[in-house]
Short mmCIF file of C-alpha atoms and ligand atoms in Angstrom, two decimals:
data_model
loop_
_atom_site.label_atom_id
_atom_site.label_comp_id
_atom_site.label_asym_id
_atom_site.label_seq_id
_atom_site.Cartn_x
_atom_site.Cartn_y
_atom_site.Cartn_z
CA UNK A 1 183.76 87.84 165.96
CA UNK A 2 180.25 86.51 166.05
CA UNK A 3 177.27 88.31 164.67
CA UNK A 4 173.91 86.84 165.40
CA UNK A 5 171.48 86.96 162.56
CA UNK A 6 168.79 85.04 164.36
CA UNK A 7 167.15 88.17 165.63
CA UNK A 8 167.09 89.61 162.15
CA UNK A 9 165.24 86.74 160.66
CA UNK A 10 161.96 86.36 162.44
CA UNK A 11 159.77 86.41 159.43
CA UNK A 12 157.78 83.19 159.32
CA UNK A 13 155.22 84.57 156.88
CA UNK A 14 157.65 85.83 154.29
CA UNK A 15 160.16 83.01 154.68
CA UNK A 16 158.41 80.43 152.47
CA UNK A 17 157.77 83.03 149.79
CA UNK A 18 161.37 84.21 149.82
CA UNK A 19 162.52 80.61 149.50
CA UNK A 20 160.05 80.18 146.64
CA UNK A 21 161.48 83.29 144.97
CA UNK A 22 164.92 81.67 144.84
CA UNK A 23 163.53 78.34 143.65
CA UNK A 24 161.56 80.01 140.89
CA UNK A 25 164.60 81.88 139.62
CA UNK A 26 166.51 78.61 139.50
CA UNK A 27 163.64 76.96 137.65
CA UNK A 28 162.68 79.78 135.31
CA UNK A 29 163.86 83.38 135.62
CA UNK A 30 164.07 86.52 137.68
CA UNK A 31 161.06 88.18 136.08
CA UNK A 32 158.56 85.38 136.49
CA UNK A 33 159.81 84.77 140.02
CA UNK A 34 159.07 88.39 140.93
CA UNK A 35 155.65 88.25 139.28
CA UNK A 36 154.64 84.96 140.91
CA UNK A 37 155.90 85.55 144.43
CA UNK A 38 154.39 89.04 144.65
CA UNK A 39 151.12 87.57 143.35
CA UNK A 40 151.39 84.94 146.09
CA UNK A 41 151.67 87.71 148.67
CA UNK A 42 155.36 88.55 149.04
CA UNK A 43 155.64 92.10 150.38
CA UNK A 44 158.25 94.23 152.10
CA UNK A 45 158.95 93.48 155.74
CA UNK A 46 156.45 96.15 156.71
CA UNK A 47 153.78 94.64 154.46
CA UNK A 48 153.97 97.13 151.60
CA UNK A 49 154.07 96.17 147.91
CA UNK A 50 157.53 94.90 147.10
CA UNK A 51 159.45 97.18 144.71
CA UNK A 52 161.39 95.45 141.96
CA UNK A 53 164.70 96.87 143.19
CA UNK A 54 164.08 95.53 146.67
CA UNK A 55 163.38 92.10 145.18
CA UNK A 56 166.59 92.30 143.12
CA UNK A 57 168.59 93.16 146.24
CA UNK A 58 166.91 90.40 148.20
CA UNK A 59 167.76 87.63 145.74
CA UNK A 60 171.43 88.66 145.87
CA UNK A 61 171.53 88.74 149.65
CA UNK A 62 173.74 85.97 151.00
CA UNK A 63 172.00 86.26 154.33
CA UNK A 64 169.36 83.81 153.12
CA UNK A 65 172.05 81.20 152.50
CA UNK A 66 173.44 81.63 156.01
CA UNK A 67 176.06 84.32 155.52
CA UNK A 68 176.46 87.80 156.90
CA UNK A 69 178.50 90.59 155.41
CA UNK A 70 179.92 92.67 158.20
CA UNK A 71 182.10 95.66 157.36
CA UNK A 72 182.98 94.03 154.08
CA UNK A 73 183.83 90.70 155.70
CA UNK A 74 181.82 87.63 154.87
CA UNK A 75 181.12 85.51 157.94
CA UNK A 76 178.92 82.54 158.69
CA UNK A 77 175.81 83.71 160.50
CA UNK A 78 174.38 81.90 163.47
CA UNK A 79 170.91 81.93 161.93
CA UNK A 80 169.34 79.01 160.10
CA UNK A 81 169.83 79.51 156.39
CA UNK A 82 166.58 79.81 154.47
CA UNK A 83 168.01 78.24 151.35
CA UNK A 84 170.98 76.03 150.55
CA UNK A 85 174.23 77.55 149.41
CA UNK A 86 173.92 75.46 146.29
CA UNK A 87 170.59 77.07 145.39
CA UNK A 88 171.95 80.50 146.19
CA UNK A 89 174.95 79.88 143.94
CA UNK A 90 172.74 78.65 141.12
CA UNK A 91 170.57 81.74 141.37
CA UNK A 92 173.60 84.06 141.37
CA UNK A 93 175.08 82.29 138.37
CA UNK A 94 171.79 82.68 136.58
CA UNK A 95 171.44 86.35 137.46
CA UNK A 96 174.98 87.04 136.30
CA UNK A 97 174.63 85.14 133.07
CA UNK A 98 171.50 86.87 131.93
CA UNK A 99 169.57 84.33 129.88
CA UNK A 100 171.48 81.08 130.20
CA UNK A 101 168.52 78.78 130.09
CA UNK A 102 169.08 77.31 126.68
CA UNK A 103 172.74 76.60 127.15
CA UNK A 104 172.13 74.82 130.44
CA UNK A 105 169.38 72.66 129.05
CA UNK A 106 171.29 71.67 125.98
CA UNK A 107 173.99 70.32 128.23
CA UNK A 108 171.69 68.85 130.86
CA UNK A 109 168.29 68.21 129.34
CA UNK A 110 167.05 66.25 132.35
CA UNK A 111 167.94 68.92 134.89
CA UNK A 112 164.90 69.91 136.94
CA UNK A 113 162.98 67.03 135.36
CA UNK A 114 164.23 63.94 137.15
CA UNK A 115 163.63 63.71 140.87
CA UNK A 116 165.81 62.24 143.61
CA UNK A 117 164.64 58.80 144.75
CA UNK A 118 165.69 59.68 148.29
CA UNK A 119 163.75 62.89 148.85
CA UNK A 120 161.81 63.79 145.69
CA UNK A 121 163.76 66.97 144.99
CA UNK A 122 164.43 67.72 141.35
CA UNK A 123 168.02 66.85 140.54
CA UNK A 124 170.40 69.56 139.56
CA UNK A 125 173.31 69.11 137.22
CA UNK A 126 176.69 70.48 136.37
CA UNK A 127 180.31 69.69 135.82
CA UNK A 128 181.80 67.94 138.84
CA UNK A 129 185.53 67.94 139.43
CA UNK A 130 187.17 64.57 139.37
CA UNK A 131 190.80 63.80 140.13
CA UNK A 132 191.97 64.53 136.63
CA UNK A 133 189.06 65.90 134.68
CA UNK A 134 185.55 67.25 134.98
CA UNK A 135 182.50 65.04 134.71
CA UNK A 136 178.97 65.91 133.75
CA UNK A 137 176.78 64.80 136.61
CA UNK A 138 173.28 64.99 137.98
CA UNK A 139 172.81 65.05 141.74
CA UNK A 140 170.48 65.78 144.64
CA UNK A 141 171.43 69.02 146.41
CA UNK A 142 168.95 68.76 149.27
CA UNK A 143 170.88 69.02 152.52
CA UNK A 144 168.53 66.90 154.59
CA UNK A 145 168.33 64.11 151.99
CA UNK A 146 169.03 60.74 153.57
CA UNK A 147 169.83 58.99 150.30
CA UNK A 148 171.07 61.66 147.89
CA UNK A 149 171.27 60.55 144.30
CA UNK A 150 174.43 61.25 142.36
CA UNK A 151 174.73 59.90 138.86
CA UNK A 152 176.82 60.60 135.79
CA UNK A 153 175.06 62.29 132.92
CA UNK A 154 175.74 59.39 130.60
CA UNK A 155 174.24 56.88 132.98
CA UNK A 156 171.14 58.90 133.78
CA UNK A 157 170.44 59.68 130.15
CA UNK A 158 170.91 56.03 129.20
CA UNK A 159 168.49 54.99 131.94
CA UNK A 160 166.02 57.60 130.79
CA UNK A 161 166.16 56.35 127.21
CA UNK A 162 165.58 52.83 128.49
CA UNK A 163 162.54 54.04 130.38
CA UNK A 164 161.17 55.79 127.31
CA UNK A 165 161.51 52.63 125.25
CA UNK A 166 159.54 50.75 127.91
CA UNK A 167 156.82 53.35 127.72
CA UNK A 168 156.51 53.25 123.94
CA UNK A 169 153.53 51.24 122.67
CA UNK A 170 154.43 47.84 121.32
CA UNK A 171 153.12 46.58 117.96
CA UNK A 172 151.15 43.99 119.87
CA UNK A 173 149.39 46.66 121.87
CA UNK A 174 148.66 48.77 118.80
CA UNK A 175 147.07 45.76 117.06
CA UNK A 176 144.83 45.29 120.09
CA UNK A 177 143.44 48.81 120.03
CA UNK A 178 140.39 48.10 117.80
CA UNK A 179 139.48 45.13 120.00
CA UNK A 180 139.85 47.18 123.17
CA UNK A 181 137.85 50.04 121.67
CA UNK A 182 135.03 47.68 120.63
CA UNK A 183 134.94 46.11 124.08
CA UNK A 184 134.82 49.56 125.69
CA UNK A 185 132.01 50.57 123.40
CA UNK A 186 129.93 47.50 124.23
CA UNK A 187 130.48 48.06 127.94
CA UNK A 188 129.43 51.65 127.52
CA UNK A 189 126.31 50.72 125.55
CA UNK A 190 125.43 48.25 128.31
CA UNK A 191 125.80 50.95 130.95
CA UNK A 192 123.63 53.34 128.97
CA UNK A 193 120.92 50.68 128.53
CA UNK A 194 120.96 49.89 132.24
CA UNK A 195 120.73 53.56 133.13
CA UNK A 196 117.86 54.05 130.72
CA UNK A 197 116.03 51.04 132.18
CA UNK A 198 116.55 52.29 135.72
CA UNK A 199 115.34 55.72 134.73
CA UNK A 200 112.19 54.39 133.14
CA UNK A 201 111.47 52.13 136.10
CA UNK A 202 111.78 55.09 138.46
CA UNK A 203 109.48 57.09 136.22
CA UNK A 204 106.94 54.27 136.48
CA UNK A 205 106.85 54.28 140.27
CA UNK A 206 107.05 58.00 140.78
CA UNK A 207 104.81 58.89 137.97
CA UNK A 208 101.97 61.06 139.17
CA UNK A 209 98.96 61.30 137.03
CA UNK A 210 96.18 63.47 138.40
CA UNK A 211 93.05 61.36 138.34
CA UNK A 212 89.77 62.96 137.44
CA UNK A 213 87.91 63.45 140.68
CA UNK A 214 84.42 62.09 140.31
CA UNK A 215 81.93 64.54 141.72
CA UNK A 216 80.13 63.23 144.70
CA UNK A 217 76.81 61.83 143.82
CA UNK A 218 74.17 64.14 145.13
CA UNK A 219 70.52 63.51 145.76
CA UNK A 220 69.52 65.84 143.03
CA UNK A 221 71.11 63.56 140.44
CA UNK A 222 68.30 61.09 140.76
CA UNK A 223 65.57 63.49 140.21
ZN1 LIG B 301 167.55 63.66 147.67
#
């Protein structure tokens, strides 16, 4: 059996906001997602203010990930999914867990912080199944990504620490700070002096001083 969902999803105005709603839940939570997307203009299909319950139903609707529930059977729709199944699953997990934020970030502190080199999407993280055990990994979940990043947690965190150490100021640099500051100050003083000079010069040329108008000499003056 085939059920076409394409006709059901002709909603180009709401589509980006609905996608944003899912992304925001994944990034923060249900509540702020509702607040932000409605503030950005997400309404009901008929353009009315979106009730909270409708929003809650919407973010649990598998239709947006490409699925259709028909008489209790879950089938792949023929419509283009609005969001990835991965994002949908993350959102559902989050909604079912309540407030899982802390736990997730303790395990994967770089999740949502490091971006994929292939497409720029923020990497997600989780436990990936290996042949014998589960591994903590970070990866790019973007379907269209041409060069999706997949990296073990240990490796990514080690690389990140390495990067931080590169960014830390060296003793040599710290010792230079007074010299740099003095040089900056001199340059700044020079700029101020030049500006002042230019200002005064312009005042000199544009300066208008009303001259006393000598009265015309009249014949009567010589009397
Ligand atoms: Zn990517």
